[in-house]
Every structure is written in structure tokens, then in C-alpha cells.
mmCIF file of C-alpha atoms in Angstrom:
data_model
loop_
_atom_site.group_PDB
_atom_site.id
_atom_site.type_symbol
_atom_site.label_atom_id
_atom_site.label_comp_id
_atom_site.label_asym_id
_atom_site.label_seq_id
_atom_site.Cartn_x
_atom_site.Cartn_y
_atom_site.Cartn_z
ATOM 1 C CA MET A 173 0.000 0.000 0.000
ATOM 2 C CA ALA A 174 2.881 2.388 0.732
ATOM 3 C CA ASP A 175 4.135 1.958 -2.850
ATOM 4 C CA THR A 176 0.661 2.822 -4.177
ATOM 5 C CA ASN A 177 0.500 5.940 -1.973
ATOM 6 C CA ASP A 178 4.011 6.957 -3.072
ATOM 7 C CA THR A 179 3.045 6.483 -6.721
ATOM 8 C CA LEU A 180 -0.122 8.565 -6.293
ATOM 9 C CA LEU A 181 1.786 11.314 -4.471
ATOM 10 C CA LEU A 182 4.484 11.363 -7.145
ATOM 11 C CA ARG A 183 1.859 11.533 -9.895
ATOM 12 C CA LEU A 184 0.185 14.465 -8.137
ATOM 13 C CA ALA A 185 3.512 16.152 -7.425
ATOM 14 C CA SER A 186 4.411 15.954 -11.112
ATOM 15 C CA GLN A 187 1.408 18.227 -11.775
ATOM 16 C CA VAL A 188 2.466 20.817 -9.185
ATOM 17 C CA LYS A 189 4.268 23.686 -10.927
ATOM 18 C CA LEU A 190 6.035 24.587 -7.684
ATOM 19 C CA PHE A 191 7.816 21.205 -7.777
ATOM 20 C CA THR A 192 8.958 21.367 -11.428
ATOM 21 C CA GLY A 193 12.579 20.255 -11.778
ATOM 22 C CA LEU A 194 12.883 18.515 -8.399
ATOM 23 C CA PRO A 195 14.666 15.168 -8.683
ATOM 24 C CA ARG A 196 12.588 12.194 -7.546
ATOM 25 C CA THR A 197 14.673 11.666 -4.375
ATOM 26 C CA ALA A 198 14.315 15.324 -3.369
ATOM 27 C CA LEU A 199 10.594 15.222 -4.115
ATOM 28 C CA MET A 200 10.173 12.118 -1.927
ATOM 29 C CA ARG A 201 12.059 13.858 0.921
ATOM 30 C CA LEU A 202 9.820 16.910 0.583
ATOM 31 C CA LEU A 203 6.630 14.849 0.451
ATOM 32 C CA GLY A 204 7.817 12.900 3.491
ATOM 33 C CA ARG A 205 7.823 16.125 5.501
ATOM 34 C CA ALA A 206 4.333 17.198 4.407
ATOM 35 C CA GLU A 207 1.312 16.998 6.680
ATOM 36 C CA ARG A 208 -2.139 16.061 5.435
ATOM 37 C CA VAL A 209 -4.898 18.641 6.053
ATOM 38 C CA ALA A 210 -8.572 17.825 5.489
ATOM 39 C CA LEU A 211 -11.242 20.535 5.564
ATOM 40 C CA PRO A 212 -15.010 20.484 5.183
ATOM 41 C CA ALA A 213 -16.815 22.753 2.724
ATOM 42 C CA ASN A 214 -16.449 26.423 3.786
ATOM 43 C CA GLY A 215 -13.528 25.592 6.096
ATOM 44 C CA LEU A 216 -10.608 28.038 6.012
ATOM 45 C CA PHE A 217 -7.072 26.958 5.234
ATOM 46 C CA PHE A 218 -6.097 30.401 6.514
ATOM 47 C CA ASP A 219 -7.604 33.870 6.822
ATOM 48 C CA GLN A 220 -6.441 37.211 5.450
ATOM 49 C CA GLY A 221 -4.099 38.842 7.969
ATOM 50 C CA ASP A 222 -3.081 35.567 9.626
ATOM 51 C CA PRO A 223 0.624 35.005 10.187
ATOM 52 C CA GLY A 224 2.073 32.464 7.801
ATOM 53 C CA GLU A 225 5.203 30.403 7.373
ATOM 54 C CA SER A 226 3.862 27.629 5.205
ATOM 55 C CA PHE A 227 2.319 26.711 1.903
ATOM 56 C CA TYR A 228 -0.171 24.126 0.725
ATOM 57 C CA VAL A 229 -0.799 21.940 -2.288
ATOM 58 C CA LEU A 230 -4.405 21.022 -2.971
ATOM 59 C CA VAL A 231 -4.717 17.267 -3.446
ATOM 60 C CA MET A 232 -8.487 16.901 -3.670
ATOM 61 C CA GLY A 233 -11.412 19.299 -3.891
ATOM 62 C CA GLN A 234 -11.815 22.895 -4.931
ATOM 63 C CA ALA A 235 -11.023 26.064 -2.973
ATOM 64 C CA VAL A 236 -11.242 29.795 -3.554
ATOM 65 C CA VAL A 237 -8.794 32.637 -2.876
ATOM 66 C CA GLU A 238 -10.644 35.705 -1.594
ATOM 67 C CA VAL A 239 -9.751 39.186 -0.344
ATOM 68 C CA SER A 240 -11.766 41.452 1.888
ATOM 69 C CA ALA A 241 -13.238 44.409 0.030
ATOM 70 C CA GLY A 242 -15.724 46.788 1.582
ATOM 71 C CA GLN A 243 -18.451 44.834 3.309
ATOM 72 C CA GLY A 244 -17.659 41.434 1.777
ATOM 73 C CA TRP A 245 -15.201 39.176 -0.013
ATOM 74 C CA VAL A 246 -14.030 39.276 -3.620
ATOM 75 C CA GLU A 247 -12.959 36.086 -5.377
ATOM 76 C CA LEU A 248 -9.504 36.294 -6.944
ATOM 77 C CA THR A 249 -9.158 32.754 -8.256
ATOM 78 C CA ARG A 250 -10.250 29.162 -7.820
ATOM 79 C CA LEU A 251 -7.869 26.392 -6.868
ATOM 80 C CA ARG A 252 -7.992 22.792 -8.057
ATOM 81 C CA SER A 253 -6.025 19.635 -7.451
ATOM 82 C CA GLY A 254 -2.309 20.273 -7.987
ATOM 83 C CA ASP A 255 -2.493 24.024 -7.285
ATOM 84 C CA SER A 256 -0.200 25.485 -4.621
ATOM 85 C CA PHE A 257 -1.151 28.405 -2.402
ATOM 86 C CA GLY A 258 0.113 30.368 0.578
ATOM 87 C CA GLU A 259 3.720 30.433 -0.620
ATOM 88 C CA MET A 260 3.920 34.248 -0.760
ATOM 89 C CA THR A 261 4.385 34.407 3.017
ATOM 90 C CA LEU A 262 7.701 32.620 2.582
ATOM 91 C CA LEU A 263 8.954 35.640 0.616
ATOM 92 C CA ASP A 264 7.411 38.690 2.251
ATOM 93 C CA GLU A 265 6.319 39.916 5.649
ATOM 94 C CA ARG A 266 4.785 36.571 6.600
ATOM 95 C CA VAL A 267 1.210 37.850 6.747
ATOM 96 C CA ARG A 268 -1.502 36.270 4.616
ATOM 97 C CA SER A 269 -2.697 38.708 1.943
ATOM 98 C CA ALA A 270 -5.899 36.746 1.257
ATOM 99 C CA ARG A 271 -7.964 33.943 2.680
ATOM 100 C CA VAL A 272 -8.340 30.500 1.154
ATOM 101 C CA ARG A 273 -11.657 28.777 1.714
ATOM 102 C CA ALA A 274 -12.718 25.254 0.761
ATOM 103 C CA LEU A 275 -15.670 25.262 -1.636
ATOM 104 C CA GLU A 276 -16.201 21.551 -1.030
ATOM 105 C CA PRO A 277 -14.485 18.988 1.190
ATOM 106 C CA CYS A 278 -10.758 19.325 0.490
ATOM 107 C CA VAL A 279 -7.539 17.490 1.216
ATOM 108 C CA SER A 280 -4.200 19.251 0.944
ATOM 109 C CA LEU A 281 -0.560 18.787 1.789
ATOM 110 C CA TYR A 282 0.855 21.316 4.234
ATOM 111 C CA PHE A 283 4.536 22.269 3.983
ATOM 112 C CA PHE A 284 6.150 24.220 6.803
ATOM 113 C CA GLY A 285 8.553 26.834 5.421
ATOM 114 C CA ARG A 286 11.301 26.126 7.932
ATOM 115 C CA ASN A 287 11.613 22.619 6.503
ATOM 116 C CA LEU A 288 12.727 24.183 3.224
ATOM 117 C CA SER A 289 15.662 25.989 4.810
ATOM 118 C CA ASP A 290 16.869 22.606 6.104
ATOM 119 C CA THR A 291 17.036 21.344 2.512
ATOM 120 C CA PRO A 292 18.818 23.956 0.366
ATOM 121 C CA ASP A 293 18.747 21.721 -2.732
ATOM 122 C CA ILE A 294 14.937 21.658 -2.562
ATOM 123 C CA GLN A 295 14.637 25.262 -1.427
ATOM 124 C CA VAL A 296 16.481 26.700 -4.427
ATOM 125 C CA VAL A 297 14.248 24.843 -6.925
ATOM 126 C CA ILE A 298 11.034 25.789 -5.128
ATOM 127 C CA LEU A 299 12.041 29.457 -4.786
ATOM 128 C CA LYS A 300 12.918 29.593 -8.494
ATOM 129 C CA ASN A 301 9.549 28.058 -9.397
ATOM 130 C CA MET A 302 7.819 30.374 -6.946
ATOM 131 C CA GLY A 303 9.339 33.365 -8.734
ATOM 132 C CA ARG A 304 8.019 32.079 -12.063
ATOM 133 C CA LEU A 305 4.531 31.451 -10.653
ATOM 134 C CA LEU A 306 4.353 34.863 -9.005
ATOM 135 C CA ALA A 307 5.498 36.529 -12.246
ATOM 136 C CA GLN A 308 2.726 34.681 -14.155
ATOM 137 C CA ARG A 309 0.159 35.761 -11.567
ATOM 138 C CA LEU A 310 1.376 39.363 -11.738
ATOM 139 C CA LYS A 311 1.100 39.387 -15.542
ATOM 140 C CA SER A 312 -2.414 37.982 -15.334
ATOM 141 C CA SER A 313 -3.401 40.511 -12.660
ATOM 142 C CA SER A 314 -1.906 43.364 -14.698
ATOM 143 C CA THR A 315 -3.960 42.316 -17.723
ATOM 144 C CA GLU A 316 -7.131 42.192 -15.604
ATOM 145 C CA VAL A 317 -6.416 45.606 -14.045
ATOM 146 C CA ALA A 318 -5.768 47.125 -17.482
ATOM 147 C CA ALA A 319 -9.053 45.712 -18.822
ATOM 148 C CA LEU A 320 -10.925 47.000 -15.777
ATOM 149 C CA LYS A 321 -9.367 50.469 -16.106
ATOM 150 C CA ALA A 322 -10.244 50.565 -19.811
ATOM 151 C CA ALA A 323 -13.843 49.579 -19.036
ATOM 152 C CA LEU A 324 -14.072 52.223 -16.304
ATOM 153 C CA LYS A 325 -12.602 54.861 -18.620
ATOM 154 C CA GLU A 326 -15.060 53.921 -21.348
ATOM 155 C CA ALA A 327 -17.968 53.995 -18.895
ATOM 156 C CA ALA A 328 -16.817 57.375 -17.567
ATOM 157 C CA GLY A 329 -16.598 58.707 -21.138
ATOM 158 C CA THR A 330 -20.099 57.458 -21.894
ATOM 159 C CA ASP A 331 -21.365 58.987 -18.652
ATOM 160 C CA GLN A 332 -19.600 62.267 -19.527
ATOM 161 C CA GLN A 333 -21.205 62.325 -23.006
ATOM 162 C CA THR A 334 -24.612 61.552 -21.517
ATOM 163 C CA ALA A 335 -24.192 64.333 -18.948
ATOM 164 C CA GLU A 336 -23.103 66.823 -21.633
ATOM 165 C CA GLY A 337 -26.073 65.867 -23.816
ATOM 166 C CA THR A 338 -28.468 66.270 -20.904
ATOM 167 C CA GLU A 339 -27.027 69.701 -20.054
ATOM 168 C CA ALA A 340 -27.242 70.833 -23.677
ATOM 169 C CA ALA A 341 -30.820 69.607 -23.982
ATOM 170 C CA ALA A 342 -31.726 71.496 -20.815
ATOM 171 C CA ARG A 343 -30.250 74.670 -22.362
ATOM 172 C CA GLY A 344 -32.032 73.970 -25.646
ATOM 173 C CA GLY A 345 -28.764 73.467 -27.580
ATOM 174 C CA PRO A 346 -27.236 70.529 -29.470
ATOM 175 C CA GLY A 347 -25.742 67.590 -27.568
ATOM 176 C CA PRO A 348 -22.101 66.477 -28.058
ATOM 177 C CA GLU A 349 -23.032 64.124 -30.899
ATOM 178 C CA GLN A 350 -24.785 66.951 -32.765
ATOM 179 C CA THR A 351 -21.851 69.377 -32.756
#
């Protein structure tokens, strides 16, 4: 049974972008240090603002990354089997910038950050992959922000034209499209 579990873990790990380039022996050492975490639907892996020194890999289920905005929560992305999350706290001020909530019953692997510093051969590969993943996320976020700003600018322009037309009509003159 242990061989079957090892095979399943290795198959999953091969899908985890954070583990790309790790030799099999290093991957087995890393997986051997992981803890299994099971959560029910709506359970929190962690909350925004929590201290953090760890990351997770979702093995089963679906979760959502959310940030607090105004009176509620805004979904940033959905996580599926093989996705890693929480790794940003290993690089910055060790405070969670978002919460991760299970959308359905989930199982994940939990990796304590200090274990990485004990294994520099693993740490260097994971940090390199982490840099790549964060760069991809930043590019994606930048594209979304640009699209949102363009939509807001367009909406503001339409609102401005509507307001100018309304003012002109009130004065009895031509609107902006009639000049």
C-alpha cells in the first residue's frame, strides 16, 4: 500500500508547478515532511491577515482565494487539485494577503517553510519556481487591471457624453453628438 500511496503522491507532485525540476529523491524527501490537512466545505485553510510560514498543495477538492473588500469578499481565483497556495508568506512579511476557503471537502498537503531551509537543494528549486509562478500571476493581474481600467474609462466617457447631452438639452442646444 505504501508503494501505491508513493506512486499517487508522485503523480500528483508531477502536476504541481512549484515542484517542477525537483529530482525524484528530493521530491520524496519533501513529500515525506508534508502533513495532510482535510477541511469540510467552507472551512478556512487560513484567513487574510493571519501570520504564515507555510504553503499548501491542494490534493483533492476545490477552494477559492478571496480578499476582503468593503463589506464582503471578492474572489480572486479558484484552486484545483495540484495548485499550490500560501507560498507568498515565505517571501514577504509573513502575513496572509488573502484567505483560502474550501468550496467543497478538500484534502491538501501542508509544507512548513522552515523545513525548506533545512534542505537547500529543494529550497532553491522551489524558490525559483515560486518566482516564475508569481510573475505569471502578476502578468495575469496586470492584464485584468488594465481591462478594468479601460472599461471604467469607457464607462466614464459614456457617462460624460450623456451628462453633456443632458445639459445641452436642458439649455435647448445641441448635444455632443450633434456638434
